[in-house]
Short mmCIF file of N, CA, C and O and ligand atoms in Angstrom, two decimals:
data_model
loop_
_atom_site.label_atom_id
_atom_site.label_comp_id
_atom_site.label_asym_id
_atom_site.label_seq_id
_atom_site.Cartn_x
_atom_site.Cartn_y
_atom_site.Cartn_z
N MET I 29 -4.66 -56.57 17.95
CA MET I 29 -4.20 -57.95 18.16
C MET I 29 -4.38 -58.29 19.64
O MET I 29 -3.97 -57.54 20.52
N SER I 30 -5.00 -59.44 19.90
CA SER I 30 -5.22 -59.81 21.29
C SER I 30 -3.92 -60.32 21.91
O SER I 30 -2.99 -60.71 21.20
N SER I 31 -3.89 -60.34 23.22
CA SER I 31 -2.68 -60.75 23.92
C SER I 31 -2.41 -62.24 23.69
O SER I 31 -3.34 -63.05 23.67
N THR I 32 -1.15 -62.57 23.51
CA THR I 32 -0.77 -63.97 23.29
C THR I 32 0.26 -64.35 24.35
O THR I 32 0.77 -63.49 25.07
N ILE I 33 0.59 -65.62 24.38
CA ILE I 33 1.61 -66.08 25.31
C ILE I 33 2.94 -65.36 25.06
O ILE I 33 3.69 -65.08 25.99
N PHE I 34 3.19 -65.00 23.79
CA PHE I 34 4.46 -64.33 23.49
C PHE I 34 4.45 -62.88 23.96
O PHE I 34 5.49 -62.36 24.38
N SER I 35 3.28 -62.21 23.92
CA SER I 35 3.26 -60.84 24.45
C SER I 35 3.49 -60.87 25.96
O SER I 35 4.09 -59.96 26.53
N LYS I 36 3.03 -61.96 26.60
CA LYS I 36 3.27 -62.10 28.05
C LYS I 36 4.74 -62.41 28.33
O LYS I 36 5.28 -62.00 29.36
N ILE I 37 5.39 -63.11 27.43
CA ILE I 37 6.84 -63.35 27.58
C ILE I 37 7.59 -62.03 27.40
O ILE I 37 8.51 -61.71 28.16
N ILE I 38 7.19 -61.24 26.42
CA ILE I 38 7.84 -59.93 26.18
C ILE I 38 7.69 -59.03 27.41
O ILE I 38 8.64 -58.36 27.82
N SER I 39 6.50 -59.03 28.00
CA SER I 39 6.27 -58.14 29.15
C SER I 39 6.90 -58.67 30.43
O SER I 39 6.95 -57.98 31.44
N GLY I 40 7.33 -59.95 30.41
CA GLY I 40 7.96 -60.54 31.59
C GLY I 40 6.97 -61.24 32.51
O GLY I 40 7.33 -61.78 33.56
N GLU I 41 5.68 -61.23 32.09
CA GLU I 41 4.63 -61.89 32.87
C GLU I 41 4.85 -63.39 32.95
O GLU I 41 4.51 -64.04 33.94
N ILE I 42 5.38 -63.94 31.84
CA ILE I 42 5.67 -65.39 31.75
C ILE I 42 7.17 -65.52 31.51
O ILE I 42 7.72 -64.80 30.66
N PRO I 43 7.84 -66.43 32.23
CA PRO I 43 9.29 -66.56 32.03
C PRO I 43 9.64 -67.30 30.74
O PRO I 43 8.80 -67.98 30.15
N CYS I 44 10.89 -67.13 30.33
CA CYS I 44 11.38 -67.88 29.18
C CYS I 44 12.87 -68.11 29.36
O CYS I 44 13.50 -67.46 30.20
N GLU I 45 13.41 -69.05 28.59
CA GLU I 45 14.87 -69.25 28.57
C GLU I 45 15.43 -68.30 27.53
O GLU I 45 15.55 -68.65 26.35
N LYS I 46 15.75 -67.11 27.95
CA LYS I 46 16.15 -66.05 27.04
C LYS I 46 17.55 -66.27 26.46
O LYS I 46 18.48 -66.59 27.18
N LEU I 47 17.67 -66.07 25.15
CA LEU I 47 18.97 -66.19 24.48
C LEU I 47 19.49 -64.83 24.06
O LEU I 47 20.71 -64.63 23.97
N TYR I 48 18.58 -63.90 23.79
CA TYR I 48 18.98 -62.58 23.30
C TYR I 48 17.80 -61.63 23.43
O TYR I 48 16.65 -62.05 23.29
N GLU I 49 18.10 -60.37 23.70
CA GLU I 49 17.04 -59.35 23.71
C GLU I 49 17.62 -58.01 23.31
O GLU I 49 18.75 -57.66 23.69
N ASP I 50 16.87 -57.25 22.54
CA ASP I 50 17.20 -55.84 22.31
C ASP I 50 15.88 -55.08 22.20
O ASP I 50 14.82 -55.62 22.52
N ASP I 51 15.94 -53.83 21.74
CA ASP I 51 14.73 -53.00 21.69
C ASP I 51 13.66 -53.56 20.76
O ASP I 51 12.47 -53.31 20.94
N LEU I 52 14.12 -54.31 19.75
CA LEU I 52 13.20 -54.74 18.70
C LEU I 52 12.73 -56.17 18.81
O LEU I 52 11.68 -56.53 18.28
N CYS I 53 13.52 -57.01 19.48
CA CYS I 53 13.19 -58.42 19.45
C CYS I 53 13.66 -59.18 20.67
O CYS I 53 14.41 -58.66 21.51
N LEU I 54 13.19 -60.42 20.73
CA LEU I 54 13.54 -61.31 21.84
C LEU I 54 13.74 -62.71 21.22
O LEU I 54 13.01 -63.10 20.30
N ALA I 55 14.73 -63.44 21.74
CA ALA I 55 14.95 -64.83 21.29
C ALA I 55 15.01 -65.72 22.53
O ALA I 55 15.61 -65.35 23.54
N PHE I 56 14.36 -66.87 22.44
CA PHE I 56 14.31 -67.77 23.60
C PHE I 56 14.11 -69.21 23.11
O PHE I 56 13.66 -69.44 21.98
N ASN I 57 14.44 -70.16 23.99
CA ASN I 57 14.27 -71.56 23.63
C ASN I 57 12.80 -71.94 23.57
O ASN I 57 12.00 -71.49 24.41
N ASP I 58 12.47 -72.79 22.60
CA ASP I 58 11.09 -73.29 22.49
C ASP I 58 10.81 -74.21 23.67
O ASP I 58 11.66 -75.03 24.05
N ILE I 59 9.63 -74.09 24.23
CA ILE I 59 9.26 -74.88 25.42
C ILE I 59 9.05 -76.36 25.08
O ILE I 59 9.18 -77.22 25.95
N ALA I 60 8.76 -76.65 23.83
CA ALA I 60 8.55 -78.04 23.39
C ALA I 60 9.44 -78.30 22.17
O ALA I 60 8.95 -78.37 21.04
N PRO I 61 10.76 -78.42 22.40
CA PRO I 61 11.70 -78.47 21.27
C PRO I 61 11.45 -79.66 20.33
O PRO I 61 11.24 -80.78 20.78
N GLN I 62 11.50 -79.37 19.05
CA GLN I 62 11.31 -80.39 18.02
C GLN I 62 12.64 -80.86 17.45
O GLN I 62 12.68 -81.62 16.48
N ALA I 63 13.73 -80.42 18.04
CA ALA I 63 15.09 -80.80 17.64
C ALA I 63 15.99 -80.47 18.83
O ALA I 63 15.59 -79.70 19.71
N PRO I 64 17.20 -81.03 18.88
CA PRO I 64 18.09 -80.73 20.00
C PRO I 64 18.31 -79.22 20.20
O PRO I 64 18.47 -78.76 21.32
N VAL I 65 18.35 -78.49 19.11
CA VAL I 65 18.38 -77.02 19.20
C VAL I 65 17.07 -76.51 18.59
O VAL I 65 16.73 -76.85 17.45
N HIS I 66 16.32 -75.73 19.35
CA HIS I 66 15.06 -75.16 18.83
C HIS I 66 14.79 -73.88 19.59
O HIS I 66 14.41 -73.89 20.76
N TYR I 67 15.03 -72.78 18.91
CA TYR I 67 14.73 -71.49 19.54
C TYR I 67 13.89 -70.64 18.60
O TYR I 67 13.75 -70.93 17.40
N LEU I 68 13.29 -69.61 19.19
CA LEU I 68 12.37 -68.73 18.47
C LEU I 68 12.89 -67.31 18.54
O LEU I 68 13.43 -66.89 19.58
N VAL I 69 12.76 -66.58 17.45
CA VAL I 69 13.06 -65.15 17.45
C VAL I 69 11.76 -64.43 17.14
O VAL I 69 11.09 -64.74 16.14
N ILE I 70 11.38 -63.50 18.02
CA ILE I 70 10.10 -62.81 17.84
C ILE I 70 10.31 -61.28 17.90
O ILE I 70 11.17 -60.80 18.63
N PRO I 71 9.49 -60.56 17.13
CA PRO I 71 9.56 -59.09 17.25
C PRO I 71 8.80 -58.66 18.50
O PRO I 71 7.86 -59.34 18.93
N LYS I 72 9.21 -57.55 19.10
CA LYS I 72 8.42 -57.01 20.21
C LYS I 72 7.13 -56.36 19.68
O LYS I 72 6.12 -56.32 20.36
N LYS I 73 7.20 -55.88 18.45
CA LYS I 73 6.01 -55.30 17.82
C LYS I 73 4.96 -56.41 17.65
O LYS I 73 5.30 -57.51 17.19
N PRO I 74 3.71 -56.15 18.00
CA PRO I 74 2.69 -57.20 17.89
C PRO I 74 2.23 -57.42 16.45
O PRO I 74 1.22 -56.88 16.00
N ILE I 75 2.98 -58.24 15.75
CA ILE I 75 2.62 -58.64 14.38
C ILE I 75 2.07 -60.06 14.46
O ILE I 75 2.67 -60.91 15.14
N ILE I 76 0.96 -60.33 13.80
CA ILE I 76 0.31 -61.65 13.93
C ILE I 76 1.09 -62.74 13.19
O ILE I 76 1.40 -63.79 13.75
N ASN I 77 1.39 -62.47 11.93
CA ASN I 77 2.14 -63.44 11.10
C ASN I 77 2.52 -62.73 9.80
O ASN I 77 2.36 -61.50 9.70
N LEU I 78 2.99 -63.46 8.81
CA LEU I 78 3.46 -62.81 7.58
C LEU I 78 2.34 -62.15 6.78
O LEU I 78 2.61 -61.31 5.92
N LEU I 79 1.08 -62.51 7.07
CA LEU I 79 -0.04 -61.82 6.41
C LEU I 79 -0.18 -60.40 6.94
O LEU I 79 -0.83 -59.56 6.31
N ASP I 80 0.41 -60.17 8.09
CA ASP I 80 0.23 -58.91 8.81
C ASP I 80 1.42 -57.95 8.63
O ASP I 80 1.43 -56.90 9.26
N ILE I 81 2.39 -58.32 7.81
CA ILE I 81 3.56 -57.44 7.67
C ILE I 81 3.34 -56.43 6.54
O ILE I 81 2.49 -56.63 5.67
N SER I 82 4.12 -55.35 6.59
CA SER I 82 4.03 -54.35 5.53
C SER I 82 5.46 -53.90 5.19
O SER I 82 6.41 -54.24 5.91
N PRO I 83 5.62 -53.16 4.09
CA PRO I 83 6.97 -52.72 3.71
C PRO I 83 7.71 -51.98 4.83
O PRO I 83 8.93 -52.02 4.90
N THR I 84 6.99 -51.36 5.73
CA THR I 84 7.66 -50.63 6.83
C THR I 84 8.33 -51.59 7.81
O THR I 84 9.12 -51.17 8.64
N ASP I 85 7.99 -52.88 7.73
CA ASP I 85 8.60 -53.88 8.62
C ASP I 85 9.87 -54.50 8.03
O ASP I 85 10.46 -55.40 8.63
N LYS I 86 10.29 -54.00 6.87
CA LYS I 86 11.43 -54.59 6.14
C LYS I 86 12.68 -54.71 7.02
O LYS I 86 13.29 -55.77 7.12
N ASP I 87 13.05 -53.63 7.67
CA ASP I 87 14.27 -53.64 8.49
C ASP I 87 14.11 -54.54 9.71
O ASP I 87 15.04 -55.24 10.11
N LEU I 88 12.91 -54.53 10.28
CA LEU I 88 12.64 -55.38 11.45
C LEU I 88 12.78 -56.86 11.07
O LEU I 88 13.41 -57.65 11.78
N LEU I 89 12.22 -57.23 9.91
CA LEU I 89 12.25 -58.64 9.50
C LEU I 89 13.69 -59.11 9.24
O LEU I 89 14.07 -60.21 9.65
N SER I 90 14.48 -58.26 8.60
CA SER I 90 15.87 -58.68 8.38
C SER I 90 16.63 -58.72 9.70
O SER I 90 17.49 -59.58 9.91
N HIS I 91 16.27 -57.85 10.62
CA HIS I 91 16.91 -57.87 11.94
C HIS I 91 16.63 -59.21 12.64
O HIS I 91 17.55 -59.80 13.24
N LEU I 92 15.40 -59.69 12.55
CA LEU I 92 15.06 -60.97 13.21
C LEU I 92 15.92 -62.10 12.66
O LEU I 92 16.43 -62.95 13.41
N ILE I 93 16.10 -62.11 11.36
CA ILE I 93 16.90 -63.17 10.73
C ILE I 93 18.37 -63.04 11.13
O ILE I 93 19.04 -64.03 11.44
N LEU I 94 18.86 -61.82 11.17
CA LEU I 94 20.27 -61.61 11.56
C LEU I 94 20.51 -61.98 13.01
O LEU I 94 21.55 -62.55 13.36
N VAL I 95 19.54 -61.69 13.87
CA VAL I 95 19.67 -62.08 15.29
C VAL I 95 19.67 -63.60 15.40
O VAL I 95 20.49 -64.19 16.12
N GLY I 96 18.77 -64.25 14.66
CA GLY I 96 18.72 -65.72 14.68
C GLY I 96 20.03 -66.32 14.19
O GLY I 96 20.54 -67.29 14.76
N LYS I 97 20.62 -65.71 13.17
CA LYS I 97 21.90 -66.19 12.65
C LYS I 97 23.02 -65.97 13.67
O LYS I 97 23.88 -66.84 13.88
N LYS I 98 23.00 -64.85 14.34
CA LYS I 98 24.02 -64.54 15.35
C LYS I 98 23.99 -65.60 16.46
O LYS I 98 25.04 -66.07 16.92
N ILE I 99 22.80 -65.99 16.86
CA ILE I 99 22.67 -67.03 17.91
C ILE I 99 23.19 -68.36 17.37
O ILE I 99 23.91 -69.09 18.05
N ALA I 100 22.85 -68.68 16.12
CA ALA I 100 23.30 -69.93 15.51
C ALA I 100 24.83 -69.99 15.45
O ALA I 100 25.44 -71.01 15.77
N VAL I 101 25.44 -68.88 15.07
CA VAL I 101 26.92 -68.82 14.99
C VAL I 101 27.51 -68.99 16.38
O VAL I 101 28.49 -69.72 16.58
N LYS I 102 26.90 -68.35 17.37
CA LYS I 102 27.37 -68.46 18.75
C LYS I 102 27.27 -69.90 19.25
O LYS I 102 28.09 -70.36 20.04
N LYS I 103 26.26 -70.62 18.76
CA LYS I 103 26.09 -72.03 19.13
C LYS I 103 26.93 -72.96 18.24
O LYS I 103 26.80 -74.18 18.34
N ASN I 104 27.73 -72.37 17.35
CA ASN I 104 28.57 -73.14 16.42
C ASN I 104 27.75 -74.03 15.49
O ASN I 104 28.20 -75.12 15.11
N LEU I 105 26.56 -73.61 15.12
CA LEU I 105 25.75 -74.41 14.20
C LEU I 105 26.27 -74.22 12.78
O LEU I 105 26.56 -73.10 12.36
N SER I 106 26.37 -75.33 12.05
CA SER I 106 26.80 -75.22 10.66
C SER I 106 25.59 -75.35 9.72
O SER I 106 25.70 -75.14 8.52
N TYR I 107 24.46 -75.77 10.28
CA TYR I 107 23.22 -75.85 9.48
C TYR I 107 22.05 -75.66 10.43
O TYR I 107 22.15 -75.87 11.64
N TRP I 108 20.97 -75.21 9.86
CA TRP I 108 19.73 -75.14 10.64
C TRP I 108 18.58 -74.95 9.68
O TRP I 108 18.76 -74.67 8.49
N ARG I 109 17.37 -75.16 10.19
CA ARG I 109 16.16 -74.90 9.41
C ARG I 109 15.41 -73.76 10.07
O ARG I 109 15.26 -73.73 11.29
N THR I 110 14.94 -72.83 9.24
CA THR I 110 14.09 -71.76 9.75
C THR I 110 12.66 -72.02 9.26
O THR I 110 12.46 -72.41 8.11
N VAL I 111 11.71 -71.81 10.14
CA VAL I 111 10.29 -72.04 9.81
C VAL I 111 9.49 -70.84 10.31
O VAL I 111 9.69 -70.38 11.44
N ILE I 112 8.62 -70.34 9.45
CA ILE I 112 7.65 -69.33 9.88
C ILE I 112 6.27 -69.84 9.46
O ILE I 112 5.97 -69.92 8.26
N ASN I 113 5.47 -70.24 10.41
CA ASN I 113 4.12 -70.69 10.10
C ASN I 113 3.19 -69.48 10.00
O ASN I 113 3.25 -68.57 10.83
N THR I 114 2.34 -69.50 8.99
CA THR I 114 1.41 -68.39 8.77
C THR I 114 0.00 -68.95 8.62
O THR I 114 -0.32 -69.54 7.59
N GLY I 115 -0.81 -68.83 9.66
CA GLY I 115 -2.18 -69.34 9.61
C GLY I 115 -2.29 -70.71 10.26
O GLY I 115 -1.32 -71.47 10.30
N GLU I 116 -3.49 -70.96 10.76
CA GLU I 116 -3.74 -72.20 11.50
C GLU I 116 -3.41 -73.46 10.70
O GLU I 116 -2.80 -74.39 11.22
N GLU I 117 -3.79 -73.46 9.42
CA GLU I 117 -3.58 -74.66 8.60
C GLU I 117 -2.10 -74.94 8.38
O GLU I 117 -1.70 -76.06 8.06
N SER I 118 -1.27 -73.95 8.52
CA SER I 118 0.18 -74.15 8.35
C SER I 118 0.81 -74.73 9.61
O SER I 118 1.96 -75.16 9.60
N GLY I 119 0.04 -74.70 10.71
CA GLY I 119 0.57 -75.17 11.98
C GLY I 119 0.79 -74.06 12.98
O GLY I 119 1.29 -74.30 14.08
N GLN I 120 0.43 -72.81 12.60
CA GLN I 120 0.62 -71.71 13.56
C GLN I 120 -0.33 -71.87 14.75
O GLN I 120 -1.54 -72.04 14.58
N THR I 121 0.25 -71.85 15.93
CA THR I 121 -0.56 -71.99 17.16
C THR I 121 -0.48 -70.74 18.03
O THR I 121 -1.36 -70.51 18.86
N VAL I 122 0.59 -69.96 17.86
CA VAL I 122 0.71 -68.71 18.62
C VAL I 122 0.66 -67.57 17.61
O VAL I 122 1.51 -67.50 16.69
N PHE I 123 -0.33 -66.69 17.78
CA PHE I 123 -0.58 -65.68 16.76
C PHE I 123 0.15 -64.36 17.07
O PHE I 123 -0.44 -63.29 17.17
N HIS I 124 1.47 -64.55 17.20
CA HIS I 124 2.44 -63.45 17.30
C HIS I 124 3.62 -63.95 16.46
O HIS I 124 4.16 -65.03 16.74
N LEU I 125 4.01 -63.19 15.45
CA LEU I 125 5.05 -63.63 14.51
C LEU I 125 6.26 -64.21 15.23
O LEU I 125 6.74 -63.63 16.21
N HIS I 126 6.75 -65.35 14.75
CA HIS I 126 7.96 -65.94 15.32
C HIS I 126 8.68 -66.75 14.25
O HIS I 126 8.05 -67.36 13.40
N ILE I 127 9.99 -66.73 14.34
CA ILE I 127 10.80 -67.55 13.43
C ILE I 127 11.39 -68.68 14.26
O ILE I 127 12.08 -68.45 15.26
N HIS I 128 11.10 -69.92 13.84
CA HIS I 128 11.71 -71.09 14.47
C HIS I 128 13.10 -71.30 13.89
O HIS I 128 13.29 -71.23 12.66
N PHE I 129 14.08 -71.60 14.73
CA PHE I 129 15.41 -72.04 14.29
C PHE I 129 15.63 -73.43 14.88
O PHE I 129 15.58 -73.60 16.11
N LEU I 130 15.80 -74.42 14.00
CA LEU I 130 15.94 -75.82 14.45
C LEU I 130 17.26 -76.39 13.94
O LEU I 130 17.63 -76.19 12.77
N SER I 131 17.94 -77.15 14.81
CA SER I 131 19.19 -77.79 14.38
C SER I 131 19.51 -78.95 15.33
O SER I 131 18.77 -79.20 16.28
N GLY I 132 20.59 -79.66 15.01
CA GLY I 132 21.06 -80.72 15.89
C GLY I 132 20.57 -82.10 15.50
O GLY I 132 20.85 -83.08 16.19
N ARG I 133 19.81 -82.19 14.45
CA ARG I 133 19.41 -83.51 13.92
C ARG I 133 19.19 -83.37 12.41
O ARG I 133 19.00 -82.24 11.90
N ALA I 134 19.22 -84.52 11.72
CA ALA I 134 18.98 -84.49 10.27
C ALA I 134 17.54 -84.03 10.04
O ALA I 134 16.62 -84.45 10.73
N MET I 135 17.36 -83.17 9.07
CA MET I 135 16.03 -82.65 8.71
C MET I 135 15.52 -83.39 7.48
O MET I 135 16.29 -83.70 6.58
N LYS I 136 14.22 -83.61 7.47
CA LYS I 136 13.63 -84.27 6.29
C LYS I 136 12.93 -83.25 5.41
O LYS I 136 12.54 -82.19 5.87
N TRP I 137 12.79 -83.62 4.15
CA TRP I 137 12.06 -82.80 3.20
C TRP I 137 11.18 -83.66 2.35
O TRP I 137 11.64 -84.72 1.92
N PRO I 138 9.92 -83.35 2.08
CA PRO I 138 9.24 -82.16 2.54
C PRO I 138 8.87 -82.24 4.01
O PRO I 138 8.71 -83.35 4.55
N PRO I 139 8.75 -81.08 4.67
CA PRO I 139 8.32 -81.09 6.07
C PRO I 139 6.86 -81.56 6.15
O PRO I 139 6.11 -81.40 5.20
N GLY I 140 6.48 -82.11 7.26
CA GLY I 140 5.11 -82.63 7.42
C GLY I 140 4.10 -81.53 7.58
O GLY I 140 4.42 -80.37 7.74
P1 AMP W 209 3.80 -72.25 15.94
O1 AMP W 209 3.16 -73.60 15.99
O2 AMP W 209 4.59 -71.98 14.70
O3 AMP W 209 2.79 -71.15 16.24
O4 AMP W 209 4.88 -72.23 17.09
C1 AMP W 209 4.61 -71.87 18.40
C2 AMP W 209 5.74 -72.39 19.21
O5 AMP W 209 5.73 -71.75 20.46
C3 AMP W 209 5.66 -73.90 19.48
O6 AMP W 209 6.83 -74.52 18.98
C4 AMP W 209 5.56 -73.97 21.00
O7 AMP W 209 6.24 -75.07 21.54
C5 AMP W 209 6.17 -72.65 21.41
N1 AMP W 209 5.76 -72.16 22.72
C6 AMP W 209 4.50 -72.07 23.21
N2 AMP W 209 4.50 -71.55 24.44
C7 AMP W 209 5.80 -71.30 24.76
C8 AMP W 209 6.47 -70.77 25.90
N3 AMP W 209 5.80 -70.39 27.00
N4 AMP W 209 7.82 -70.66 25.86
C9 AMP W 209 8.51 -71.04 24.77
N5 AMP W 209 7.93 -71.55 23.66
C10 AMP W 209 6.59 -71.68 23.65
#
């Protein structure tokens, strides 16, 4: 997997507004928020997207969701939307797995 902006954030080469970090993952505010609350949770392991996961990533994937929920609870969010884009046509622009957490405004369905 080639280096992405997120691998540079993980290595500290590029700064971010960090919300949480541990051995497995990092969470930070999105640089171009699409809602009043918009943060990303990413694995430190270089996974491209959901096409690139395997059963051995099971614990890591649930950890990412639990970390995202922990941040949401800390922010007193009572609702949020999670988005994982997989592939260019879905809207993926950074090819390092990330989960979007969005809140603070009414969400529409279906998403665009
Ligand atoms: P996606 O379109 O699903 O690949 O989402 C990539 C997200 O990364 C977008 O919402 C971008 O605004 C966000 N992003 C890109 N560069 C940075 C950065 N340096 N710091 C924080 N978020 C970023």
